[in-house]
Amino acid sequence: MLSVYKVLVLDDHAFQCAQMRGLFLEAGFDHVDMANSAQEALEKFRTHSYQLVLMDLNMPGMDGVQFIHELARLQCNPMLAITTACSRRIMNSVSLMAKEKGLSVIAAYTKPVTREHALALAKRLRNPQQGGVASPTLCAPPAPLFDRRTLEKALAGGQIQAWFQPKKALATGNIVGAEALARWHHQEFGFMLPASFLGAVRHHGLDHALLIRMLDDALTAYIGWRDQGFRMPVSVNLPTRLLDEPDLPDQLYNLVADRGVPFEDVTFELLEDETTSIPGHYYMGASRLRLKGFGLAQDDFGKGYNSMYTLISTPFTELKIDRAFVNGAAQDHVRAAALLSSVQLGRQLGLQVTAEGVESTKDLEFLREIGCDFAQGFLISAAVNAHDFTDLLADEPRPYATHPL
């Protein structure tokens, strides 16, 4: 598995560079090159394709931040692992900057890099679904932009469908909800995650059609689980810009009413970093959804730029904290402080608080300690289809059961 990853080690200290190369070869990587300057690394990228760069930040000449900027301009998207003597705050800031430029920072280590670091990174890359990392990609043209007809056919025929990620209550350990997430079984490309096609959905103006597809699948799943005795509230992502459609709350209300699902068991999640073209439409739409009895969640809290104002001015029932504050918080005092403040703010505002992106038991225990209500993430379960979600419910209470099961 690791043979598909070509690694470039970038460090201006030749001895440390060679030492890290040896550690990664020992950990199972077959192809590990070295560069002693950012300029040399960029030259290598012009003739080679690397899937992982292990890099320092504080280098003479072109520093690591400038290197990331130049790397993005080459339209390459390797994964990055930062190793530096800089502070955790700088590492976090650089990670966010890389993300904004389309690059993924999958690890950040304080020097010196050890054998354990190399083995941990190798283990993570051998299991990309569990580690939350993408499959390796080359410096190549982006995935094809699906045409409108193909997308419409996939939505209408159910090839694009909802899978469900469980939400667990930290106080009891019970599964208390299911978030609908889009997945596509494509005849040619196989199973695709949303990053592969949501850009095309947006490009062709099919966000509304996707919303209806996800809601319909979620309602079908809810009814199926209810028939087996479970009460499992569902949540669906609602692109905030769709609130520009004044009749949208009525349409959603009618769809849910026709299926006989309680309105309070359906929550719509609004992305924090999106808005409507006319601000009044946002508040009108959000208020009408709540008046009709739906739950309303602030999704990816902390990711956007208007967090506080949006939170206090919108009738939310739930606060969902972005994984950037959650993943690794137990071992990062800066993230921990931000996470604690977010949880306390949500509780003080009377909101249910859910942490997204939980991937380690240490982070889960920390969330329990600070009073977070719910958690989602790979540690609990990745998104699964409705049938497999039923298997996850095997030991859960069945309030709708009418006979012993």
Coordinates of C-alpha atoms in Angstrom, one line a residue:
M1 CA 0.0 0.0 0.0
L2 CA 2.8 2.5 0.9
S3 CA 4.5 1.8 -2.4
V4 CA 2.0 4.2 -4.1
Y5 CA 3.3 7.1 -2.0
K6 CA 6.3 9.0 -3.3
V7 CA 7.7 11.1 -0.4
L8 CA 9.7 14.2 -0.5
V9 CA 11.6 15.3 2.7
L10 CA 12.3 19.0 2.8
D11 CA 14.6 20.4 5.5
D12 CA 17.5 22.9 5.2
H13 CA 19.6 20.8 7.7
A14 CA 21.2 18.0 5.6
F15 CA 21.8 15.7 8.5
Q16 CA 18.2 15.9 9.8
C17 CA 16.9 15.5 6.2
A18 CA 18.9 12.3 5.8
Q19 CA 17.8 11.0 9.2
M20 CA 14.1 11.6 8.4
R21 CA 14.5 9.9 5.0
G22 CA 15.9 6.8 6.8
L23 CA 13.0 6.7 9.3
F24 CA 10.5 6.8 6.5
L25 CA 12.3 4.1 4.5
E26 CA 12.3 2.0 7.6
A27 CA 8.6 2.6 8.1
G28 CA 7.8 1.0 4.8
F29 CA 7.9 3.9 2.2
D30 CA 9.7 2.7 -0.9
H31 CA 10.4 6.0 -2.6
V32 CA 11.7 8.9 -0.4
D33 CA 13.6 11.9 -2.0
M34 CA 15.3 14.8 -0.2
A35 CA 15.5 18.5 -0.8
N36 CA 17.6 21.0 1.3
S37 CA 15.7 24.1 0.2
A38 CA 12.2 25.0 -0.9
Q39 CA 13.5 26.1 -4.3
E40 CA 15.1 22.7 -4.8
A41 CA 11.9 21.0 -3.7
L42 CA 9.9 23.0 -6.3
E43 CA 12.4 22.0 -9.0
K44 CA 11.8 18.4 -8.1
F45 CA 8.0 18.9 -8.4
R46 CA 8.4 20.1 -11.9
T47 CA 9.8 16.8 -13.0
H48 CA 8.3 14.3 -10.4
S49 CA 5.0 13.7 -8.7
Y50 CA 5.0 13.4 -5.0
Q51 CA 2.0 12.4 -2.8
L52 CA 3.5 13.3 0.5
V53 CA 5.8 16.1 1.6
L54 CA 7.5 16.1 5.0
M55 CA 8.5 19.7 5.5
D56 CA 10.0 22.2 7.9
L57 CA 8.6 25.7 8.1
N58 CA 11.5 27.9 9.3
M59 CA 14.0 27.8 6.4
P60 CA 16.4 30.5 5.0
G61 CA 15.5 32.0 1.7
M62 CA 12.0 30.7 0.8
D63 CA 10.3 29.6 4.0
G64 CA 7.7 26.8 4.4
V65 CA 4.7 29.1 4.1
Q66 CA 6.0 30.6 0.8
F67 CA 6.8 27.0 -0.4
I68 CA 3.1 26.0 0.2
H69 CA 2.0 29.0 -1.7
E70 CA 4.2 28.2 -4.7
L71 CA 3.3 24.5 -4.5
A72 CA -0.4 25.5 -4.9
R73 CA 0.4 27.6 -7.9
L74 CA 1.9 24.5 -9.6
Q75 CA -1.6 23.0 -9.2
C76 CA -0.2 20.0 -7.4
N77 CA -2.0 18.7 -4.3
P78 CA 0.3 16.5 -2.2
M79 CA -0.5 15.8 1.4
L80 CA 1.7 17.7 3.8
A81 CA 3.3 16.6 7.1
I82 CA 4.8 19.5 9.0
T83 CA 7.9 19.0 11.2
T84 CA 9.2 22.1 12.9
A85 CA 10.4 23.8 16.1
C86 CA 7.9 26.5 15.6
S87 CA 4.9 26.9 18.0
R88 CA 1.7 25.0 17.7
R89 CA -0.1 28.2 16.9
I90 CA 2.0 28.7 13.8
M91 CA 1.5 25.1 12.8
N92 CA -2.2 25.5 13.1
S93 CA -2.2 28.7 11.1
V94 CA -0.1 27.2 8.4
S95 CA -2.4 24.2 8.2
L96 CA -5.5 26.4 7.7
M97 CA -3.6 28.4 5.1
A98 CA -2.7 25.2 3.2
K99 CA -6.3 24.0 3.4
E100 CA -7.6 27.2 1.9
K101 CA -5.2 26.6 -1.0
G102 CA -6.4 23.1 -1.6
L103 CA -3.7 21.2 0.2
S104 CA -4.2 18.9 3.2
V105 CA -2.0 18.9 6.3
I106 CA -2.4 15.3 7.7
A107 CA 0.2 15.6 10.5
A108 CA 2.2 18.2 12.4
Y109 CA 5.2 17.2 14.6
T110 CA 7.5 19.1 16.9
K111 CA 11.1 18.4 16.0
P112 CA 12.8 16.0 16.2
V113 CA 10.8 13.5 14.1
T114 CA 11.0 10.0 15.7
R115 CA 10.6 6.5 14.5
E116 CA 7.2 6.5 16.3
H117 CA 6.1 9.5 14.2
A118 CA 7.0 7.7 10.9
L119 CA 5.3 4.5 11.9
A120 CA 2.1 6.4 13.0
L121 CA 2.0 8.2 9.7
A122 CA 2.6 5.0 7.7
K123 CA -0.3 3.3 9.6
R124 CA -2.6 6.2 8.9
L125 CA -1.8 6.1 5.2
R126 CA -2.4 2.4 5.0
N127 CA -5.9 3.0 6.3
P128 CA -7.0 6.3 4.6
Q129 CA -10.7 5.9 5.4
Q130 CA -10.0 5.5 9.1
G131 CA -7.4 8.2 9.2
G132 CA -9.5 10.8 7.4
V133 CA -7.0 11.3 4.5
A134 CA -7.5 11.3 0.8
S135 CA -6.2 8.6 -1.5
P136 CA -2.9 9.6 -3.2
T137 CA -3.1 11.8 -6.2
L138 CA -0.6 13.0 -8.8
C139 CA -0.1 16.4 -10.3
A140 CA -2.7 15.8 -12.9
P141 CA -5.8 17.5 -14.4
P142 CA -8.8 17.7 -12.0
A143 CA -11.5 15.0 -12.1
P144 CA -13.9 15.5 -15.0
L145 CA -16.7 17.9 -14.5
F146 CA -19.9 15.8 -14.8
D147 CA -22.4 17.2 -17.1
R148 CA -25.9 18.3 -16.0
R149 CA -27.7 15.4 -17.6
T150 CA -25.5 12.8 -15.9
L151 CA -26.0 14.4 -12.5
E152 CA -29.8 14.7 -13.0
K153 CA -30.0 11.1 -14.0
A154 CA -28.0 10.0 -11.0
L155 CA -30.1 12.0 -8.6
A156 CA -33.4 10.9 -10.1
G157 CA -32.3 7.2 -10.3
G158 CA -30.9 7.1 -6.8
Q159 CA -27.2 6.5 -7.8
I160 CA -26.5 9.6 -5.7
Q161 CA -28.0 8.6 -2.4
A162 CA -27.8 9.4 1.3
W163 CA -25.6 7.4 3.6
F164 CA -25.8 8.0 7.3
Q165 CA -23.3 8.9 10.0
P166 CA -24.4 8.2 13.6
K167 CA -24.4 10.8 16.3
K168 CA -23.7 9.5 19.8
A169 CA -24.8 11.0 23.2
L170 CA -21.6 11.3 25.3
A171 CA -23.5 10.9 28.5
T172 CA -25.1 7.5 27.6
G173 CA -23.2 6.2 24.6
N174 CA -26.4 5.7 22.7
I175 CA -26.9 6.6 19.0
V176 CA -29.3 9.5 19.0
G177 CA -29.3 10.7 15.4
A178 CA -28.2 10.2 11.8
E179 CA -26.7 12.8 9.5
A180 CA -27.5 12.2 5.8
L181 CA -24.4 12.6 3.6
A182 CA -24.3 12.3 -0.2
R183 CA -22.6 9.3 -1.8
W184 CA -22.5 8.3 -5.5
H185 CA -22.2 4.8 -6.9
H186 CA -21.0 5.7 -10.4
Q187 CA -21.0 3.1 -13.1
E188 CA -17.5 4.0 -14.4
F189 CA -15.7 5.6 -11.5
G190 CA -17.2 3.4 -8.7
F191 CA -18.0 4.6 -5.2
M192 CA -17.4 8.4 -4.9
L193 CA -17.3 10.7 -1.9
P194 CA -19.0 14.1 -2.1
A195 CA -15.7 16.0 -2.8
S196 CA -15.7 14.3 -6.2
F197 CA -19.0 15.6 -7.4
L198 CA -20.4 18.4 -5.2
G199 CA -18.5 21.0 -7.2
A200 CA -20.3 19.9 -10.3
V201 CA -23.6 19.8 -8.5
R202 CA -23.1 23.4 -7.5
H203 CA -21.8 24.4 -11.0
H204 CA -25.0 23.1 -12.7
G205 CA -27.3 24.7 -10.1
L206 CA -28.6 21.3 -8.8
D207 CA -28.2 22.0 -5.1
H208 CA -32.0 22.0 -4.7
A209 CA -32.4 18.7 -6.4
L210 CA -29.6 17.2 -4.2
L211 CA -31.3 18.6 -1.1
I212 CA -34.6 16.9 -2.0
R213 CA -32.8 13.6 -2.8
M214 CA -31.1 13.7 0.6
L215 CA -34.3 14.6 2.4
D216 CA -36.3 11.9 0.7
D217 CA -33.7 9.2 1.5
A218 CA -33.5 10.4 5.1
L219 CA -37.3 10.2 5.5
T220 CA -37.4 6.7 4.0
A221 CA -34.6 5.6 6.4
Y222 CA -36.4 7.2 9.3
I223 CA -39.6 5.3 8.5
G224 CA -37.7 2.1 8.1
W225 CA -36.0 2.4 11.4
R226 CA -39.3 3.4 13.1
D227 CA -41.0 0.3 11.7
Q228 CA -38.3 -1.7 13.6
G229 CA -39.0 0.1 16.8
F230 CA -36.3 2.9 16.7
R231 CA -36.8 6.6 16.9
M232 CA -33.8 8.0 15.0
P233 CA -33.9 11.8 14.2
V234 CA -32.3 12.7 11.0
S235 CA -30.4 15.8 9.8
V236 CA -29.8 17.0 6.3
N237 CA -27.4 19.6 5.0
L238 CA -29.2 22.6 3.5
P239 CA -27.0 24.9 1.4
T240 CA -27.7 28.3 2.9
R241 CA -28.0 30.1 -0.5
L242 CA -31.2 28.0 -1.2
L243 CA -32.9 30.2 1.4
D244 CA -33.1 32.7 -1.4
E245 CA -36.1 30.6 -2.5
P246 CA -39.0 32.0 -0.4
D247 CA -41.1 28.9 -0.9
L248 CA -38.5 26.4 0.2
P249 CA -39.7 26.1 3.9
D250 CA -43.2 25.3 2.6
Q251 CA -41.9 22.7 0.2
L252 CA -39.8 21.0 2.9
Y253 CA -42.7 21.1 5.3
N254 CA -45.0 19.4 2.8
L255 CA -42.5 16.7 1.9
V256 CA -42.1 15.8 5.6
A257 CA -45.8 16.1 6.4
D258 CA -46.7 13.7 3.5
R259 CA -44.3 11.1 4.9
G260 CA -45.8 11.3 8.4
V261 CA -42.5 12.1 10.1
P262 CA -42.5 14.4 13.1
F263 CA -41.1 17.8 12.2
E264 CA -39.0 17.9 15.4
D265 CA -37.2 14.8 14.3
V266 CA -35.8 16.5 11.1
T267 CA -33.0 19.0 11.4
F268 CA -31.5 21.1 8.7
E269 CA -27.8 22.0 8.9
L270 CA -26.7 25.4 7.6
L271 CA -23.1 25.9 6.7
E272 CA -21.5 28.8 8.6
D273 CA -19.4 30.1 5.8
E274 CA -22.2 30.4 3.3
T275 CA -25.0 33.0 3.0
T276 CA -27.8 34.1 0.8
S277 CA -27.6 36.8 -1.8
I278 CA -30.1 38.9 0.2
P279 CA -29.6 38.8 4.0
G280 CA -33.3 39.2 4.7
H281 CA -34.0 35.9 2.9
Y282 CA -31.6 34.1 5.2
Y283 CA -33.3 35.2 8.4
M284 CA -36.8 34.8 6.8
G285 CA -36.0 31.2 5.7
A286 CA -34.3 30.2 8.9
S287 CA -37.1 31.6 11.1
R288 CA -39.8 29.9 9.0
L289 CA -38.1 26.5 9.2
R290 CA -38.1 26.8 13.0
L291 CA -41.7 28.0 13.1
K292 CA -42.7 24.8 11.2
G293 CA -41.1 22.7 14.0
F294 CA -37.8 21.7 12.3
G295 CA -34.5 21.6 14.1
L296 CA -31.9 24.0 12.8
A297 CA -28.1 23.4 13.3
Q298 CA -25.2 25.8 12.8
D299 CA -22.8 23.5 10.9
D300 CA -19.0 23.7 10.9
F301 CA -18.9 26.3 13.7
G302 CA -15.6 28.2 13.8
K303 CA -14.8 27.6 10.2
G304 CA -16.2 30.8 8.8
Y305 CA -15.8 34.5 9.5
N306 CA -19.1 35.6 11.0
S307 CA -19.4 32.9 13.7
M308 CA -20.6 34.8 16.7
Y309 CA -23.1 37.2 14.9
T310 CA -24.7 34.4 12.9
L311 CA -25.0 32.2 16.0
I312 CA -26.8 34.8 18.2
S313 CA -29.0 36.2 15.4
T314 CA -30.4 32.9 14.0
P315 CA -32.9 30.6 15.9
F316 CA -30.6 27.6 16.0
T317 CA -31.3 24.5 18.1
E318 CA -27.9 22.9 17.7
L319 CA -24.3 23.9 17.4
K320 CA -22.0 21.6 15.5
I321 CA -18.3 22.4 16.1
D322 CA -16.0 22.0 13.1
R323 CA -13.5 19.1 13.2
A324 CA -10.6 21.6 13.0
F325 CA -11.2 22.4 16.7
V326 CA -11.9 18.8 17.7
N327 CA -9.3 16.6 16.0
G328 CA -6.2 16.5 18.3
A329 CA -7.7 18.9 20.9
A330 CA -6.8 16.6 23.8
Q331 CA -3.1 17.1 23.0
D332 CA -3.1 20.7 21.8
H333 CA -3.8 23.3 24.4
V334 CA -4.7 25.9 21.8
R335 CA -7.4 23.7 20.2
A336 CA -8.5 22.6 23.6
A337 CA -9.1 26.2 24.7
A338 CA -11.1 27.0 21.6
L339 CA -13.1 23.8 21.9
L340 CA -13.9 24.4 25.5
S341 CA -15.0 28.0 24.8
S342 CA -17.3 26.8 21.9
V343 CA -18.9 24.1 24.0
Q344 CA -19.5 26.5 26.9
L345 CA -20.9 29.1 24.5
G346 CA -23.3 26.7 23.0
R347 CA -24.5 25.4 26.4
Q348 CA -25.0 29.0 27.7
L349 CA -27.1 29.8 24.6
G350 CA -29.3 26.8 25.3
L351 CA -28.2 24.8 22.3
Q352 CA -27.4 21.1 21.9
V353 CA -23.6 20.9 21.2
T354 CA -22.2 18.3 18.8
A355 CA -18.5 17.8 18.1
E356 CA -17.6 16.7 14.6
G357 CA -14.5 14.8 13.4
V358 CA -13.8 12.7 16.5
E359 CA -11.1 10.3 15.6
S360 CA -9.3 9.4 18.9
T361 CA -10.4 8.1 22.3
K362 CA -8.4 10.9 24.0
D363 CA -10.4 13.5 22.2
L364 CA -13.7 11.7 23.0
E365 CA -12.8 11.6 26.7
F366 CA -11.9 15.3 26.6
L367 CA -15.3 16.1 25.1
R368 CA -17.0 14.2 27.9
E369 CA -15.0 16.1 30.5
I370 CA -15.9 19.6 29.1
G371 CA -19.7 18.8 28.9
C372 CA -20.2 18.3 25.1
D373 CA -23.5 16.7 24.4
F374 CA -22.9 14.6 21.2
A375 CA -20.1 13.4 19.0
Q376 CA -19.6 12.3 15.4
G377 CA -16.6 11.0 13.6
F378 CA -14.6 8.0 12.4
L379 CA -14.0 6.8 15.9
I380 CA -17.7 6.2 16.2
S381 CA -18.4 5.3 12.6
A382 CA -18.0 6.5 9.1
A383 CA -21.2 7.1 7.1
V384 CA -22.9 3.9 6.1
N385 CA -25.9 3.0 4.1
A386 CA -29.3 2.7 5.7
H387 CA -29.2 -1.1 6.0
D388 CA -25.8 -1.1 7.7
F389 CA -26.9 1.7 10.0
T390 CA -29.7 -0.6 11.2
D391 CA -27.0 -3.0 12.2
L392 CA -25.4 -0.3 14.3
L393 CA -28.7 0.1 16.1
A394 CA -28.8 -3.5 17.3
D395 CA -28.3 -2.7 21.0
E396 CA -30.1 0.6 21.1
P397 CA -33.4 1.2 22.9
R398 CA -36.6 0.8 20.8
P399 CA -39.2 3.2 22.1
Y400 CA -41.6 2.4 19.2
A401 CA -41.4 -1.4 19.6
T402 CA -44.9 -2.8 20.2
H403 CA -43.7 -6.3 21.0
P404 CA -40.6 -8.0 22.3
L405 CA -37.9 -8.1 19.7

